[in-house]
Coordinates of C-alpha atoms and ligand atoms in Angstrom, one line a residue:
X1055 CA 124.3 150.2 56.5
X1056 CA 125.1 153.8 58.1
X1057 CA 124.6 156.3 56.3
X1058 CA 123.4 160.1 57.7
X1059 CA 121.6 161.7 54.1
X1060 CA 122.8 165.3 55.9
X1061 CA 120.7 167.9 53.9
X1062 CA 118.1 166.0 52.8
X1063 CA 114.8 166.0 53.2
X1064 CA 115.1 162.1 52.8
X1065 CA 114.5 160.1 55.4
X1066 CA 117.6 158.9 56.7
X1067 CA 116.4 155.6 58.1
X1068 CA 112.8 153.6 58.5
X1069 CA 110.7 151.9 61.1
X1070 CA 107.9 148.8 60.8
X1071 CA 105.1 149.2 62.9
X1072 CA 104.0 145.3 62.4
X1073 CA 101.0 144.5 64.3
X1074 CA 99.2 141.8 64.6
X1075 CA 95.2 140.9 65.4
X1076 CA 95.3 137.0 65.3
X1077 CA 94.8 134.7 68.4
X1078 CA 95.8 131.7 69.7
X1079 CA 95.9 129.6 66.2
X1080 CA 92.1 131.6 65.7
X1081 CA 92.8 134.9 63.1
X1082 CA 90.7 137.9 64.2
X1083 CA 89.2 135.6 66.7
X1084 CA 86.7 138.6 68.0
X1085 CA 86.4 139.2 70.9
X1086 CA 89.3 137.8 72.1
X1087 CA 92.2 139.5 70.1
X1088 CA 94.9 140.5 71.6
X1089 CA 97.0 142.8 69.3
X1090 CA 100.6 142.2 69.4
X1091 CA 103.3 144.4 67.8
X1092 CA 106.8 143.4 66.9
X1093 CA 109.8 144.0 68.7
X1094 CA 113.6 143.4 68.2
X1095 CA 116.3 143.6 71.2
X1096 CA 118.5 146.4 69.7
X1097 CA 123.6 144.6 69.4
X1098 CA 124.7 145.8 71.9
X1099 CA 126.9 146.3 69.6
X1100 CA 124.7 149.5 68.6
X1101 CA 125.7 153.0 68.6
X1102 CA 123.1 154.2 69.8
X1103 CA 120.8 152.4 72.3
X1104 CA 122.2 149.2 72.6
X1105 CA 120.9 146.6 74.1
X1106 CA 118.1 148.0 74.0
X1107 CA 114.1 146.6 73.2
X1108 CA 113.4 148.7 69.4
X1109 CA 111.2 148.7 66.4
X1110 CA 112.7 146.9 63.3
X1111 CA 114.1 149.7 61.2
X1112 CA 117.4 151.1 60.4
X1113 CA 119.0 152.9 57.6
X1114 CA 118.3 153.7 53.8
X1115 CA 120.9 152.3 51.4
X1116 CA 122.1 155.0 48.5
X1117 CA 119.0 154.4 45.4
X1118 CA 116.8 153.3 47.7
X1119 CA 113.5 154.3 49.4
X1120 CA 112.3 154.9 52.6
X1121 CA 109.5 152.5 52.4
X1122 CA 112.6 149.8 50.2
X1123 CA 114.0 150.1 53.3
X1124 CA 111.3 149.3 55.3
X1125 CA 110.9 146.2 53.4
X1126 CA 114.3 145.2 53.7
X1127 CA 115.1 146.0 57.1
X1128 CA 111.5 143.9 58.6
X1129 CA 113.3 140.9 56.0
X1130 CA 117.4 141.5 58.2
X1131 CA 115.7 142.4 61.4
X1132 CA 113.2 139.9 61.7
X1133 CA 113.4 137.4 59.2
X1134 CA 109.8 138.6 58.1
X1135 CA 107.5 139.4 55.4
X1136 CA 105.2 142.0 54.6
X1137 CA 103.0 142.4 51.7
X1138 CA 101.6 146.0 52.4
X1139 CA 103.2 148.9 54.2
X1140 CA 101.4 151.9 54.4
X1141 CA 103.6 155.0 55.9
X1142 CA 102.2 156.4 59.2
X1143 CA 104.3 159.6 58.9
X1144 CA 108.1 161.4 59.6
X1145 CA 110.1 161.8 62.5
X1146 CA 112.8 164.7 63.0
X1147 CA 112.1 165.8 65.6
X1148 CA 115.5 167.3 67.1
X1149 CA 116.9 164.6 70.1
X1150 CA 115.2 161.3 68.6
X1151 CA 118.5 159.9 68.4
X1152 CA 121.9 160.7 70.0
X1153 CA 123.8 159.9 66.9
X1154 CA 122.6 163.7 65.2
X1155 CA 119.8 164.7 63.7
X1156 CA 118.3 161.6 61.8
X1157 CA 115.2 161.6 59.5
X1158 CA 113.2 158.7 60.1
X1159 CA 110.2 157.0 58.3
X1160 CA 107.9 154.7 60.2
X1161 CA 105.0 152.7 57.9
X1162 CA 102.8 150.2 59.5
X1163 CA 100.7 147.2 58.9
X1164 CA 98.4 144.5 60.2
X1165 CA 98.7 141.0 59.8
X1166 CA 96.5 138.5 60.7
X1167 CA 99.2 135.4 61.4
X1168 CA 101.8 135.3 64.3
X1169 CA 104.7 134.2 62.1
X1170 CA 107.4 133.6 64.5
X1171 CA 110.0 135.8 63.0
X1172 CA 113.9 135.0 63.1
X1173 CA 116.8 137.5 64.7
X1174 CA 119.2 138.8 62.1
X1175 CA 121.7 141.6 61.0
X1176 CA 122.3 144.3 63.9
X1177 CA 118.6 142.5 66.6
X1178 CA 119.9 141.0 68.9
X1179 CA 116.2 139.5 69.3
X1180 CA 112.7 139.8 67.5
X1181 CA 109.5 138.5 69.4
X1182 CA 106.2 139.4 69.7
X1183 CA 104.8 141.6 71.6
X1184 CA 101.1 142.7 73.9
X1185 CA 100.4 145.7 72.6
X1186 CA 99.3 147.3 75.4
X1187 CA 102.6 146.1 77.0
X1188 CA 104.2 148.3 74.9
X1189 CA 101.9 151.4 75.2
X1190 CA 103.0 151.8 79.0
X1191 CA 105.7 151.8 79.4
X1192 CA 107.7 154.5 77.0
X1193 CA 110.9 154.7 78.1
X1194 CA 111.4 150.9 77.2
X1195 CA 111.7 151.5 74.2
X1196 CA 114.5 153.2 72.1
X1197 CA 114.4 156.3 69.9
X1198 CA 111.4 157.9 69.8
X1199 CA 109.8 154.4 69.0
X1200 CA 107.0 155.0 71.6
X1201 CA 106.0 157.9 69.2
X1202 CA 105.8 156.2 66.0
X1203 CA 104.0 152.6 68.0
X1204 CA 101.0 155.4 68.9
X1205 CA 100.4 157.0 65.8
X1206 CA 101.2 154.3 63.9
X1207 CA 98.5 152.1 66.6
X1208 CA 95.9 155.3 66.2
X1209 CA 96.0 155.2 62.3
X1210 CA 95.6 151.6 62.3
X1211 CA 93.3 151.0 65.0
X1212 CA 90.5 153.7 63.2
X1213 CA 91.8 151.9 59.6
X1214 CA 90.3 148.7 61.3
X1215 CA 87.2 150.2 62.8
X1216 CA 86.6 151.5 59.6
X1217 CA 87.4 148.8 57.6
X1218 CA 85.5 146.5 60.1
X1219 CA 82.2 143.7 59.4
X1220 CA 78.5 144.7 59.9
X1221 CA 76.6 142.0 61.3
X1222 CA 72.9 141.5 61.0
X1223 CA 70.4 145.0 61.3
X1224 CA 69.3 145.0 64.3
X1225 CA 66.3 146.6 63.4
X1226 CA 64.2 148.2 60.2
X1227 CA 61.9 151.1 59.9
X1228 CA 60.9 153.2 57.1
X1229 CA 61.3 157.2 57.2
X1230 CA 61.2 160.5 56.7
X1231 CA 64.0 162.9 57.2
X1232 CA 63.5 166.2 58.1
X1233 CA 59.8 166.2 56.6
X1234 CA 61.2 164.5 53.5
X1235 CA 60.1 161.4 51.6
X1236 CA 62.7 159.2 51.1
X1237 CA 62.5 157.9 47.4
X1238 CA 60.4 155.0 47.4
X1239 CA 62.9 151.9 48.3
X1240 CA 64.7 153.2 50.9
X1241 CA 65.5 152.3 54.9
X1242 CA 66.6 153.1 57.6
X1243 CA 68.0 150.7 59.9
X1244 CA 70.6 149.5 62.8
X1245 CA 73.2 148.0 62.3
X1246 CA 75.7 146.7 64.8
X1247 CA 79.4 146.9 64.1
X1248 CA 81.9 145.0 66.0
X1249 CA 85.7 146.1 65.6
X1250 CA 88.5 144.1 64.9
X1251 CA 90.1 146.2 66.8
X1252 CA 89.4 145.1 70.5
X1253 CA 85.7 143.6 69.7
X1254 CA 83.4 146.2 71.2
X1255 CA 80.4 146.4 69.5
X1256 CA 78.6 150.3 68.2
X1257 CA 75.6 150.7 66.8
X1258 CA 74.6 152.7 64.4
X1259 CA 71.5 153.9 62.1
X1260 CA 72.0 154.2 58.2
X1261 CA 70.4 154.6 54.9
X1262 CA 70.3 151.8 52.1
X1263 CA 68.7 153.1 49.3
X1264 CA 66.5 150.7 46.8
X1265 CA 69.4 149.8 44.6
X1266 CA 71.5 148.2 48.1
X1267 CA 74.7 150.2 46.4
X1268 CA 75.1 152.7 49.2
X1269 CA 74.6 153.5 52.6
X1270 CA 75.3 157.3 54.2
X1271 CA 74.7 159.2 56.7
X1272 CA 75.3 157.1 59.7
X1273 CA 74.2 157.7 63.7
X1274 CA 77.1 156.1 65.4
X1275 CA 73.9 155.2 68.6
X1276 CA 74.8 153.6 72.1
X1277 CA 76.7 150.4 72.5
X1278 CA 73.4 150.0 74.7
X1279 CA 71.0 150.4 71.2
X1280 CA 67.6 153.0 71.0
X1281 CA 67.0 153.9 67.3
X1282 CA 68.1 157.5 65.7
X1283 CA 66.0 160.8 65.5
X1284 CA 65.0 159.2 61.8
X1285 CA 63.9 155.8 63.4
X1286 CA 62.2 158.0 65.6
X1287 CA 60.6 159.4 62.9
X1288 CA 59.2 156.1 60.9
X1289 CA 57.6 155.1 64.2
X1290 CA 55.8 158.4 64.3
X1291 CA 55.0 158.5 61.3
X1292 CA 54.3 154.5 60.8
X1293 CA 56.0 153.9 58.0
Ligands
RP5_307 O1 119.7 149.9 64.3 P1 121.1 151.9 63.6 O2 120.5 151.5 62.1 O3 121.6 151.4 64.7 O4 119.8 152.5 63.3 C1 118.7 152.9 62.9 C2 117.6 153.1 63.8 O5 117.9 155.2 63.9 C3 117.1 156.0 64.8 O6 117.2 156.9 64.4 C4 115.8 155.5 63.5 O7 114.5 155.2 64.2 C5 115.8 153.5 63.7 O8 115.7 152.6 64.2

């Protein structure tokens, strides 16, 4: 469907950035996980960027929201259904689409599986591409899709790194903080945090309340380890 919503603040099109960190049949196999992104090859009959590589996407139909269009376009162009989509942003730079002022809204999600896409509608082909390859050649993607991909990557990388699991505490220490004795039972401890995105490990230090329910005041430590000021203070005072 190809309708431009001129004089409207509603987006005209929706684009989808679908990532997977699936690797060799072992979901989230750290640290081998290699991110991939789903691309399509546009039809040779397209009135913009015929035959070019692009993110899946298309025009919003009448009566449809942009996110509904995103789910539909993903299904029509790649045969894939996803459970959720997160908004990346709105793209309205003049000249982003050679056909005129076309405003696009982009959505993203990360899969832990790597389903086989089936090209349909106005996509000639649909396939997974290593993310680093797609990011490294800006001019290869149609429209401003390289910018959309870059923004989606930043968004999901930060989210995945926040959500990723804590592994075993590397060290424990009772602590004083700024000379104030923490409530009995509260503990400072080091934890190593492994990124779901690239498998990199960082070390953090934080406070765990006795209830075990809350963790706060985390310090990011060098990858080589070490202790934060609170743990150093604890060592000195022997608490
Ligand atoms: O694929 P068709 O329907 O030609 O146009 C949709 C594309 O037009 C671009 O502005 C959008 O980013 C979207 O990907």
